Amino acid sequence: MTDRISFQGEPGANSHIACSAAYPALEPLPCPSFEDAFAAVTEGKARYAMIPIENSVAGRVADVHHLIPEANLFIVAERFVPITHQLLGLPNATLDGLKAVRSHPQALGQCRKLLHELGVEAVRTADTAGAAREVAELGDPSIGALASSLAAQIYGLKVLKANLADAQHNTTRFLTFARAEERPDADAGPSMTSFVFRVRNVPAALYKSLGGFATNGVNLTKLESYLEGGSFSAAMFYAEAEGHLDEKRVQMALEELQFFSTSLRILGVYPADPFRRK
């Protein structure tokens, strides 16, 4: 299997930096879309895919929760990455001369207050590094980009304002996906279990399906709903729980969930990032 790790975005994207920090021995593989990043693993072009799923300022990353079950891969790791953005421009650009700033919607959302203070137009692009490349290609000093310092080096831009974020806690959570499970031992340390399920179409089914987590002392850290197959009545739920699948309390909680659900699929059991204990 190739020693590469796929990510969505162009060289210099925040996901590129996260991949290099988490897996320095693997070659980062840029992909145009999240689907392409998942497919690179499925097709054996990459060992892992590292995907952002939520940010402490801007919230969930659009579409990712819907794509995760469809990818048919396993979650093998999580990583919380502090994010700071650089406001980039052409070598002859000035901060006062900016009229528009391009970037990924997540980055724009994470710097909304600053952009408002600058009085510039926020322009959405596919990713942060792509925005930096576009600024370099356009050659217009009135257009800037929110991207990384690595993107500035790659595309020959300068930093007009450094280390930007509306909140100091600006952090993005990434999940790592693989074709095969890499489940840790239950006694190896704190673990997370991710799963998807569909509840029966009866009153209070969701409430009843989650009761076992409360009675067995299992903390649910995430519960996301999304529609499946174009139907407004067939809601699927993506959930994450603190604990290992081999723990009795987790098994009992999931058994109770199954009484009120029509399907349950475990997406992965993986070590909890130490960031959770901060």
PDB file of C-alpha atoms in Angstrom:
ATOM      1  CA  MET A   1       0.000   0.000   0.000  1.00  0.00           C
ATOM      2  CA  THR A   2       1.264   3.419  -0.934  1.00  0.00           C
ATOM      3  CA  ASP A   3       2.709   5.580   1.832  1.00  0.00           C
ATOM      4  CA  ARG A   4       0.448   8.553   1.152  1.00  0.00           C
ATOM      5  CA  ILE A   5      -2.313  10.343   3.021  1.00  0.00           C
ATOM      6  CA  SER A   6      -5.083  12.096   1.100  1.00  0.00           C
ATOM      7  CA  PHE A   7      -6.769  15.375   1.971  1.00  0.00           C
ATOM      8  CA  GLN A   8      -9.240  17.767   0.363  1.00  0.00           C
ATOM      9  CA  GLY A   9      -7.608  20.881  -0.998  1.00  0.00           C
ATOM     10  CA  GLU A  10      -4.537  22.121  -2.812  1.00  0.00           C
ATOM     11  CA  PRO A  11      -0.915  22.133  -1.617  1.00  0.00           C
ATOM     12  CA  GLY A  12      -0.591  24.552   1.279  1.00  0.00           C
ATOM     13  CA  ALA A  13      -4.110  23.993   2.646  1.00  0.00           C
ATOM     14  CA  ASN A  14      -4.641  23.679   6.404  1.00  0.00           C
ATOM     15  CA  SER A  15      -5.482  20.012   5.846  1.00  0.00           C
ATOM     16  CA  HIS A  16      -2.092  19.603   4.136  1.00  0.00           C
ATOM     17  CA  ILE A  17      -0.378  21.051   7.201  1.00  0.00           C
ATOM     18  CA  ALA A  18      -2.442  18.836   9.528  1.00  0.00           C
ATOM     19  CA  CYS A  19      -1.521  15.709   7.542  1.00  0.00           C
ATOM     20  CA  SER A  20       2.191  16.537   7.644  1.00  0.00           C
ATOM     21  CA  ALA A  21       2.096  17.171  11.395  1.00  0.00           C
ATOM     22  CA  ALA A  22       0.124  14.034  12.254  1.00  0.00           C
ATOM     23  CA  TYR A  23       1.790  11.659   9.772  1.00  0.00           C
ATOM     24  CA  PRO A  24       5.222  13.068   8.851  1.00  0.00           C
ATOM     25  CA  ALA A  25       6.314   9.773   7.262  1.00  0.00           C
ATOM     26  CA  LEU A  26       3.457   9.840   4.730  1.00  0.00           C
ATOM     27  CA  GLU A  27       3.343  11.884   1.531  1.00  0.00           C
ATOM     28  CA  PRO A  28       0.349  14.272   1.458  1.00  0.00           C
ATOM     29  CA  LEU A  29      -1.940  13.682  -1.544  1.00  0.00           C
ATOM     30  CA  PRO A  30      -4.111  16.709  -2.475  1.00  0.00           C
ATOM     31  CA  CYS A  31      -7.608  15.936  -3.782  1.00  0.00           C
ATOM     32  CA  PRO A  32     -10.242  18.249  -5.329  1.00  0.00           C
ATOM     33  CA  SER A  33     -13.104  17.062  -3.100  1.00  0.00           C
ATOM     34  CA  PHE A  34     -13.841  15.078   0.029  1.00  0.00           C
ATOM     35  CA  GLU A  35     -15.230  12.307  -2.187  1.00  0.00           C
ATOM     36  CA  ASP A  36     -11.913  12.140  -4.028  1.00  0.00           C
ATOM     37  CA  ALA A  37      -9.970  12.006  -0.755  1.00  0.00           C
ATOM     38  CA  PHE A  38     -12.082   9.069   0.436  1.00  0.00           C
ATOM     39  CA  ALA A  39     -11.811   7.366  -2.968  1.00  0.00           C
ATOM     40  CA  ALA A  40      -8.013   7.592  -2.874  1.00  0.00           C
ATOM     41  CA  VAL A  41      -8.059   5.274   0.152  1.00  0.00           C
ATOM     42  CA  THR A  42     -10.738   2.975  -1.248  1.00  0.00           C
ATOM     43  CA  GLU A  43      -8.767   2.580  -4.497  1.00  0.00           C
ATOM     44  CA  GLY A  44      -5.455   1.999  -2.715  1.00  0.00           C
ATOM     45  CA  LYS A  45      -3.853   5.267  -3.826  1.00  0.00           C
ATOM     46  CA  ALA A  46      -3.405   6.373  -0.207  1.00  0.00           C
ATOM     47  CA  ARG A  47      -3.093   4.598   3.138  1.00  0.00           C
ATOM     48  CA  TYR A  48      -5.216   7.143   5.001  1.00  0.00           C
ATOM     49  CA  ALA A  49      -7.526  10.082   4.400  1.00  0.00           C
ATOM     50  CA  MET A  50      -7.504  12.929   6.924  1.00  0.00           C
ATOM     51  CA  ILE A  51     -10.764  14.870   6.873  1.00  0.00           C
ATOM     52  CA  PRO A  52     -11.915  17.922   8.883  1.00  0.00           C
ATOM     53  CA  ILE A  53     -15.389  17.417  10.337  1.00  0.00           C
ATOM     54  CA  GLU A  54     -15.978  20.370  12.678  1.00  0.00           C
ATOM     55  CA  ASN A  55     -14.523  23.631  13.931  1.00  0.00           C
ATOM     56  CA  SER A  56     -14.948  25.251  17.340  1.00  0.00           C
ATOM     57  CA  VAL A  57     -15.923  28.590  15.733  1.00  0.00           C
ATOM     58  CA  ALA A  58     -17.617  27.801  12.412  1.00  0.00           C
ATOM     59  CA  GLY A  59     -19.250  24.494  13.383  1.00  0.00           C
ATOM     60  CA  ARG A  60     -19.636  21.354  11.278  1.00  0.00           C
ATOM     61  CA  VAL A  61     -17.981  21.020   7.894  1.00  0.00           C
ATOM     62  CA  ALA A  62     -20.782  20.809   5.326  1.00  0.00           C
ATOM     63  CA  ASP A  63     -21.576  17.432   3.729  1.00  0.00           C
ATOM     64  CA  VAL A  64     -18.896  15.454   5.566  1.00  0.00           C
ATOM     65  CA  HIS A  65     -21.231  13.613   7.950  1.00  0.00           C
ATOM     66  CA  HIS A  66     -23.334  12.517   4.998  1.00  0.00           C
ATOM     67  CA  LEU A  67     -20.261  11.273   3.114  1.00  0.00           C
ATOM     68  CA  ILE A  68     -18.646   9.329   5.959  1.00  0.00           C
ATOM     69  CA  PRO A  69     -21.022   6.323   5.920  1.00  0.00           C
ATOM     70  CA  GLU A  70     -20.989   6.199   2.119  1.00  0.00           C
ATOM     71  CA  ALA A  71     -17.191   5.990   2.013  1.00  0.00           C
ATOM     72  CA  ASN A  72     -17.229   2.483   3.546  1.00  0.00           C
ATOM     73  CA  LEU A  73     -14.014   3.221   5.433  1.00  0.00           C
ATOM     74  CA  PHE A  74     -13.119   2.965   9.123  1.00  0.00           C
ATOM     75  CA  ILE A  75     -12.268   5.816  11.465  1.00  0.00           C
ATOM     76  CA  VAL A  76      -8.882   5.003  13.021  1.00  0.00           C
ATOM     77  CA  ALA A  77      -7.833   8.268  14.690  1.00  0.00           C
ATOM     78  CA  GLU A  78      -8.903  11.766  15.643  1.00  0.00           C
ATOM     79  CA  ARG A  79      -6.810  14.899  15.975  1.00  0.00           C
ATOM     80  CA  PHE A  80      -7.636  18.390  17.221  1.00  0.00           C
ATOM     81  CA  VAL A  81      -5.608  21.037  15.385  1.00  0.00           C
ATOM     82  CA  PRO A  82      -5.385  24.719  16.449  1.00  0.00           C
ATOM     83  CA  ILE A  83      -6.033  26.886  13.404  1.00  0.00           C
ATOM     84  CA  THR A  84      -4.681  30.348  12.618  1.00  0.00           C
ATOM     85  CA  HIS A  85      -5.080  32.035   9.262  1.00  0.00           C
ATOM     86  CA  GLN A  86      -2.824  34.472   7.472  1.00  0.00           C
ATOM     87  CA  LEU A  87      -4.234  37.304   5.379  1.00  0.00           C
ATOM     88  CA  LEU A  88      -2.220  37.074   2.164  1.00  0.00           C
ATOM     89  CA  GLY A  89      -1.796  39.416  -0.783  1.00  0.00           C
ATOM     90  CA  LEU A  90       0.425  40.131  -3.719  1.00  0.00           C
ATOM     91  CA  PRO A  91       3.907  41.524  -2.997  1.00  0.00           C
ATOM     92  CA  ASN A  92       2.659  45.035  -3.909  1.00  0.00           C
ATOM     93  CA  ALA A  93      -0.621  44.777  -1.965  1.00  0.00           C
ATOM     94  CA  THR A  94      -1.511  46.780   1.148  1.00  0.00           C
ATOM     95  CA  LEU A  95      -4.013  46.067   3.895  1.00  0.00           C
ATOM     96  CA  ASP A  96      -5.864  49.337   3.240  1.00  0.00           C
ATOM     97  CA  GLY A  97      -6.084  48.575  -0.467  1.00  0.00           C
ATOM     98  CA  LEU A  98      -7.954  45.289  -0.111  1.00  0.00           C
ATOM     99  CA  LYS A  99     -11.504  45.144  -1.468  1.00  0.00           C
ATOM    100  CA  ALA A 100     -12.133  41.387  -1.401  1.00  0.00           C
ATOM    101  CA  VAL A 101     -10.774  38.382   0.470  1.00  0.00           C
ATOM    102  CA  ARG A 102     -11.105  34.840  -0.856  1.00  0.00           C
ATOM    103  CA  SER A 103     -11.087  31.601   1.110  1.00  0.00           C
ATOM    104  CA  HIS A 104     -12.931  28.432   2.081  1.00  0.00           C
ATOM    105  CA  PRO A 105     -16.284  29.123   3.812  1.00  0.00           C
ATOM    106  CA  GLN A 106     -14.935  27.661   7.074  1.00  0.00           C
ATOM    107  CA  ALA A 107     -11.980  30.072   7.083  1.00  0.00           C
ATOM    108  CA  LEU A 108     -14.209  33.023   6.229  1.00  0.00           C
ATOM    109  CA  GLY A 109     -16.541  32.051   9.071  1.00  0.00           C
ATOM    110  CA  GLN A 110     -13.642  31.789  11.502  1.00  0.00           C
ATOM    111  CA  CYS A 111     -12.516  35.360  10.648  1.00  0.00           C
ATOM    112  CA  ARG A 112     -15.937  36.974  10.103  1.00  0.00           C
ATOM    113  CA  LYS A 113     -15.400  39.818  12.587  1.00  0.00           C
ATOM    114  CA  LEU A 114     -12.023  40.770  11.159  1.00  0.00           C
ATOM    115  CA  LEU A 115     -13.326  40.834   7.593  1.00  0.00           C
ATOM    116  CA  HIS A 116     -16.207  43.038   8.712  1.00  0.00           C
ATOM    117  CA  GLU A 117     -13.777  45.433  10.397  1.00  0.00           C
ATOM    118  CA  LEU A 118     -11.705  45.622   7.211  1.00  0.00           C
ATOM    119  CA  GLY A 119     -14.834  46.318   5.181  1.00  0.00           C
ATOM    120  CA  VAL A 120     -13.935  43.781   2.502  1.00  0.00           C
ATOM    121  CA  GLU A 121     -16.108  41.394   0.497  1.00  0.00           C
ATOM    122  CA  ALA A 122     -15.820  37.750   1.559  1.00  0.00           C
ATOM    123  CA  VAL A 123     -15.604  35.480  -1.503  1.00  0.00           C
ATOM    124  CA  ARG A 124     -16.042  31.711  -1.077  1.00  0.00           C
ATOM    125  CA  THR A 125     -13.659  29.292  -2.765  1.00  0.00           C
ATOM    126  CA  ALA A 126     -13.128  25.523  -2.704  1.00  0.00           C
ATOM    127  CA  ASP A 127     -10.244  25.690  -0.211  1.00  0.00           C
ATOM    128  CA  THR A 128      -7.796  28.072   1.433  1.00  0.00           C
ATOM    129  CA  ALA A 129      -4.737  27.192  -0.634  1.00  0.00           C
ATOM    130  CA  GLY A 130      -6.771  27.398  -3.840  1.00  0.00           C
ATOM    131  CA  ALA A 131      -7.732  30.932  -2.854  1.00  0.00           C
ATOM    132  CA  ALA A 132      -4.048  31.824  -2.467  1.00  0.00           C
ATOM    133  CA  ARG A 133      -3.290  30.379  -5.899  1.00  0.00           C
ATOM    134  CA  GLU A 134      -6.149  32.374  -7.440  1.00  0.00           C
ATOM    135  CA  VAL A 135      -4.853  35.612  -5.902  1.00  0.00           C
ATOM    136  CA  ALA A 136      -1.418  34.955  -7.395  1.00  0.00           C
ATOM    137  CA  GLU A 137      -2.925  34.192 -10.812  1.00  0.00           C
ATOM    138  CA  LEU A 138      -5.279  37.190 -10.864  1.00  0.00           C
ATOM    139  CA  GLY A 139      -2.487  39.665 -10.134  1.00  0.00           C
ATOM    140  CA  ASP A 140      -4.896  42.160  -8.552  1.00  0.00           C
ATOM    141  CA  PRO A 141      -3.501  43.799  -5.370  1.00  0.00           C
ATOM    142  CA  SER A 142      -7.045  44.584  -4.172  1.00  0.00           C
ATOM    143  CA  ILE A 143      -7.798  40.862  -3.744  1.00  0.00           C
ATOM    144  CA  GLY A 144      -6.427  38.887  -0.796  1.00  0.00           C
ATOM    145  CA  ALA A 145      -6.773  35.392   0.599  1.00  0.00           C
ATOM    146  CA  LEU A 146      -7.109  33.746   3.993  1.00  0.00           C
ATOM    147  CA  ALA A 147      -4.670  30.840   3.878  1.00  0.00           C
ATOM    148  CA  SER A 148      -1.578  29.400   5.531  1.00  0.00           C
ATOM    149  CA  SER A 149       1.996  30.646   5.627  1.00  0.00           C
ATOM    150  CA  LEU A 150       2.883  27.519   3.609  1.00  0.00           C
ATOM    151  CA  ALA A 151       0.471  28.666   0.894  1.00  0.00           C
ATOM    152  CA  ALA A 152       2.157  32.083   0.925  1.00  0.00           C
ATOM    153  CA  GLN A 153       5.516  30.422   0.251  1.00  0.00           C
ATOM    154  CA  ILE A 154       4.159  28.151  -2.483  1.00  0.00           C
ATOM    155  CA  TYR A 155       2.350  30.903  -4.412  1.00  0.00           C
ATOM    156  CA  GLY A 156       4.720  33.835  -3.832  1.00  0.00           C
ATOM    157  CA  LEU A 157       2.428  35.951  -1.658  1.00  0.00           C
ATOM    158  CA  LYS A 158       3.169  38.088   1.377  1.00  0.00           C
ATOM    159  CA  VAL A 159       1.461  38.120   4.774  1.00  0.00           C
ATOM    160  CA  LEU A 160      -0.531  41.324   5.225  1.00  0.00           C
ATOM    161  CA  LYS A 161      -1.853  40.366   8.668  1.00  0.00           C
ATOM    162  CA  ALA A 162      -0.710  37.320  10.637  1.00  0.00           C
ATOM    163  CA  ASN A 163      -2.337  34.727  12.900  1.00  0.00           C
ATOM    164  CA  LEU A 164      -5.981  35.612  12.472  1.00  0.00           C
ATOM    165  CA  ALA A 165      -9.046  34.113  14.150  1.00  0.00           C
ATOM    166  CA  ASP A 166     -12.098  35.587  15.820  1.00  0.00           C
ATOM    167  CA  ALA A 167     -11.553  33.306  18.834  1.00  0.00           C
ATOM    168  CA  GLN A 168      -8.367  32.093  20.496  1.00  0.00           C
ATOM    169  CA  HIS A 169      -9.842  28.603  20.848  1.00  0.00           C
ATOM    170  CA  ASN A 170     -10.200  28.231  17.053  1.00  0.00           C
ATOM    171  CA  THR A 171      -9.636  24.496  16.630  1.00  0.00           C
ATOM    172  CA  THR A 172     -10.552  22.024  13.898  1.00  0.00           C
ATOM    173  CA  ARG A 173     -11.185  18.350  14.585  1.00  0.00           C
ATOM    174  CA  PHE A 174      -9.924  15.920  11.962  1.00  0.00           C
ATOM    175  CA  LEU A 175     -10.730  12.227  11.565  1.00  0.00           C
ATOM    176  CA  THR A 176      -8.397   9.727   9.895  1.00  0.00           C
ATOM    177  CA  PHE A 177      -9.930   7.020   7.701  1.00  0.00           C
ATOM    178  CA  ALA A 178      -8.515   3.685   6.522  1.00  0.00           C
ATOM    179  CA  ARG A 179      -9.747   0.637   4.574  1.00  0.00           C
ATOM    180  CA  ALA A 180      -9.287  -1.667   7.571  1.00  0.00           C
ATOM    181  CA  GLU A 181      -9.990  -1.273  11.273  1.00  0.00           C
ATOM    182  CA  GLU A 182      -7.120  -0.349  13.591  1.00  0.00           C
ATOM    183  CA  ARG A 183      -9.008  -0.852  16.832  1.00  0.00           C
ATOM    184  CA  PRO A 184      -6.905  -0.243  19.977  1.00  0.00           C
ATOM    185  CA  ASP A 185      -7.051  -2.523  23.004  1.00  0.00           C
ATOM    186  CA  ALA A 186      -9.785  -1.601  25.448  1.00  0.00           C
ATOM    187  CA  ASP A 187      -7.211  -1.056  28.224  1.00  0.00           C
ATOM    188  CA  ALA A 188      -4.845   1.031  26.071  1.00  0.00           C
ATOM    189  CA  GLY A 189      -6.366   4.321  27.192  1.00  0.00           C
ATOM    190  CA  PRO A 190      -9.446   6.489  26.576  1.00  0.00           C
ATOM    191  CA  SER A 191     -11.254   5.581  23.353  1.00  0.00           C
ATOM    192  CA  MET A 192     -14.048   6.869  21.136  1.00  0.00           C
ATOM    193  CA  THR A 193     -16.658   4.847  19.267  1.00  0.00           C
ATOM    194  CA  SER A 194     -18.393   6.297  16.198  1.00  0.00           C
ATOM    195  CA  PHE A 195     -21.510   4.794  14.650  1.00  0.00           C
ATOM    196  CA  VAL A 196     -24.541   5.494  12.457  1.00  0.00           C
ATOM    197  CA  PHE A 197     -28.082   4.291  13.065  1.00  0.00           C
ATOM    198  CA  ARG A 198     -31.654   4.686  11.868  1.00  0.00           C
ATOM    199  CA  VAL A 199     -34.531   4.699  14.352  1.00  0.00           C
ATOM    200  CA  ARG A 200     -37.934   3.110  13.900  1.00  0.00           C
ATOM    201  CA  ASN A 201     -40.687   5.422  12.658  1.00  0.00           C
ATOM    202  CA  VAL A 202     -42.625   5.454  15.945  1.00  0.00           C
ATOM    203  CA  PRO A 203     -43.158   8.213  18.550  1.00  0.00           C
ATOM    204  CA  ALA A 204     -40.213   8.861  20.895  1.00  0.00           C
ATOM    205  CA  ALA A 205     -38.032   6.266  19.133  1.00  0.00           C
ATOM    206  CA  LEU A 206     -34.952   8.510  19.210  1.00  0.00           C
ATOM    207  CA  TYR A 207     -35.487   9.368  22.883  1.00  0.00           C
ATOM    208  CA  LYS A 208     -35.882   5.698  23.810  1.00  0.00           C
ATOM    209  CA  SER A 209     -32.923   4.572  21.674  1.00  0.00           C
ATOM    210  CA  LEU A 210     -30.585   6.902  23.545  1.00  0.00           C
ATOM    211  CA  GLY A 211     -31.797   6.010  27.025  1.00  0.00           C
ATOM    212  CA  GLY A 212     -29.291   3.179  27.369  1.00  0.00           C
ATOM    213  CA  PHE A 213     -26.373   5.590  27.153  1.00  0.00           C
ATOM    214  CA  ALA A 214     -27.666   7.490  30.180  1.00  0.00           C
ATOM    215  CA  THR A 215     -28.462   4.412  32.280  1.00  0.00           C
ATOM    216  CA  ASN A 216     -25.081   2.819  31.503  1.00  0.00           C
ATOM    217  CA  GLY A 217     -23.033   5.971  32.091  1.00  0.00           C
ATOM    218  CA  VAL A 218     -21.832   6.408  28.493  1.00  0.00           C
ATOM    219  CA  ASN A 219     -21.303   9.999  27.373  1.00  0.00           C
ATOM    220  CA  LEU A 220     -22.483  10.867  23.861  1.00  0.00           C
ATOM    221  CA  THR A 221     -20.316  13.679  22.516  1.00  0.00           C
ATOM    222  CA  LYS A 222     -21.990  14.049  19.128  1.00  0.00           C
ATOM    223  CA  LEU A 223     -25.358  13.355  17.519  1.00  0.00           C
ATOM    224  CA  GLU A 224     -25.973  14.582  13.969  1.00  0.00           C
ATOM    225  CA  SER A 225     -29.002  13.837  11.803  1.00  0.00           C
ATOM    226  CA  TYR A 226     -29.144  13.809   8.021  1.00  0.00           C
ATOM    227  CA  LEU A 227     -31.631  12.676   5.401  1.00  0.00           C
ATOM    228  CA  GLU A 228     -31.001   9.556   3.374  1.00  0.00           C
ATOM    229  CA  GLY A 229     -32.194   8.595  -0.094  1.00  0.00           C
ATOM    230  CA  GLY A 230     -34.154  11.789  -0.749  1.00  0.00           C
ATOM    231  CA  SER A 231     -36.798  10.924   1.850  1.00  0.00           C
ATOM    232  CA  PHE A 232     -37.833  13.387   4.546  1.00  0.00           C
ATOM    233  CA  SER A 233     -38.943  10.554   6.827  1.00  0.00           C
ATOM    234  CA  ALA A 234     -35.837   8.350   6.712  1.00  0.00           C
ATOM    235  CA  ALA A 235     -33.456  10.204   9.011  1.00  0.00           C
ATOM    236  CA  MET A 236     -30.064   8.707   9.768  1.00  0.00           C
ATOM    237  CA  PHE A 237     -28.022   9.657  12.822  1.00  0.00           C
ATOM    238  CA  TYR A 238     -24.257   9.930  13.163  1.00  0.00           C
ATOM    239  CA  ALA A 239     -23.126   9.592  16.777  1.00  0.00           C
ATOM    240  CA  GLU A 240     -19.952   9.433  18.840  1.00  0.00           C
ATOM    241  CA  ALA A 241     -19.584   8.032  22.332  1.00  0.00           C
ATOM    242  CA  GLU A 242     -16.783   8.101  24.872  1.00  0.00           C
ATOM    243  CA  GLY A 243     -15.704   4.536  25.474  1.00  0.00           C
ATOM    244  CA  HIS A 244     -14.526   1.364  23.756  1.00  0.00           C
ATOM    245  CA  LEU A 245     -16.812  -1.084  21.971  1.00  0.00           C
ATOM    246  CA  ASP A 246     -15.405  -3.926  24.082  1.00  0.00           C
ATOM    247  CA  GLU A 247     -16.505  -2.240  27.322  1.00  0.00           C
ATOM    248  CA  LYS A 248     -19.627  -3.814  28.827  1.00  0.00           C
ATOM    249  CA  ARG A 249     -21.317  -0.464  29.444  1.00  0.00           C
ATOM    250  CA  VAL A 250     -20.909   0.545  25.777  1.00  0.00           C
ATOM    251  CA  GLN A 251     -22.165  -2.827  24.586  1.00  0.00           C
ATOM    252  CA  MET A 252     -25.245  -2.573  26.797  1.00  0.00           C
ATOM    253  CA  ALA A 253     -25.998   0.969  25.582  1.00  0.00           C
ATOM    254  CA  LEU A 254     -25.777  -0.137  21.955  1.00  0.00           C
ATOM    255  CA  GLU A 255     -27.918  -3.207  22.620  1.00  0.00           C
ATOM    256  CA  GLU A 256     -30.671  -0.979  23.982  1.00  0.00           C
ATOM    257  CA  LEU A 257     -30.324   1.331  20.991  1.00  0.00           C
ATOM    258  CA  GLN A 258     -30.891  -1.619  18.662  1.00  0.00           C
ATOM    259  CA  PHE A 259     -34.311  -2.314  20.225  1.00  0.00           C
ATOM    260  CA  PHE A 260     -35.548   0.976  18.784  1.00  0.00           C
ATOM    261  CA  SER A 261     -33.518   1.181  15.564  1.00  0.00           C
ATOM    262  CA  THR A 262     -33.702  -0.523  12.182  1.00  0.00           C
ATOM    263  CA  SER A 263     -29.970  -0.423  11.521  1.00  0.00           C
ATOM    264  CA  LEU A 264     -26.706   0.137  13.375  1.00  0.00           C
ATOM    265  CA  ARG A 265     -23.223   0.302  11.911  1.00  0.00           C
ATOM    266  CA  ILE A 266     -19.973   0.851  13.796  1.00  0.00           C
ATOM    267  CA  LEU A 267     -17.728   3.267  11.882  1.00  0.00           C
ATOM    268  CA  GLY A 268     -14.695   2.969  14.102  1.00  0.00           C
ATOM    269  CA  VAL A 269     -13.176   2.578  17.536  1.00  0.00           C
ATOM    270  CA  TYR A 270     -10.095   4.756  17.992  1.00  0.00           C
ATOM    271  CA  PRO A 271      -7.929   6.462  20.637  1.00  0.00           C
ATOM    272  CA  ALA A 272      -9.320   9.681  22.073  1.00  0.00           C
ATOM    273  CA  ASP A 273      -7.080  12.646  21.334  1.00  0.00           C
ATOM    274  CA  PRO A 274      -5.421  13.956  24.545  1.00  0.00           C
ATOM    275  CA  PHE A 275      -6.879  17.367  23.617  1.00  0.00           C
ATOM    276  CA  ARG A 276     -10.191  16.123  25.044  1.00  0.00           C
ATOM    277  CA  ARG A 277      -8.702  16.110  28.551  1.00  0.00           C
ATOM    278  CA  LYS A 278      -7.619  19.741  28.470  1.00  0.00           C
TER     279      LYS A 278
END
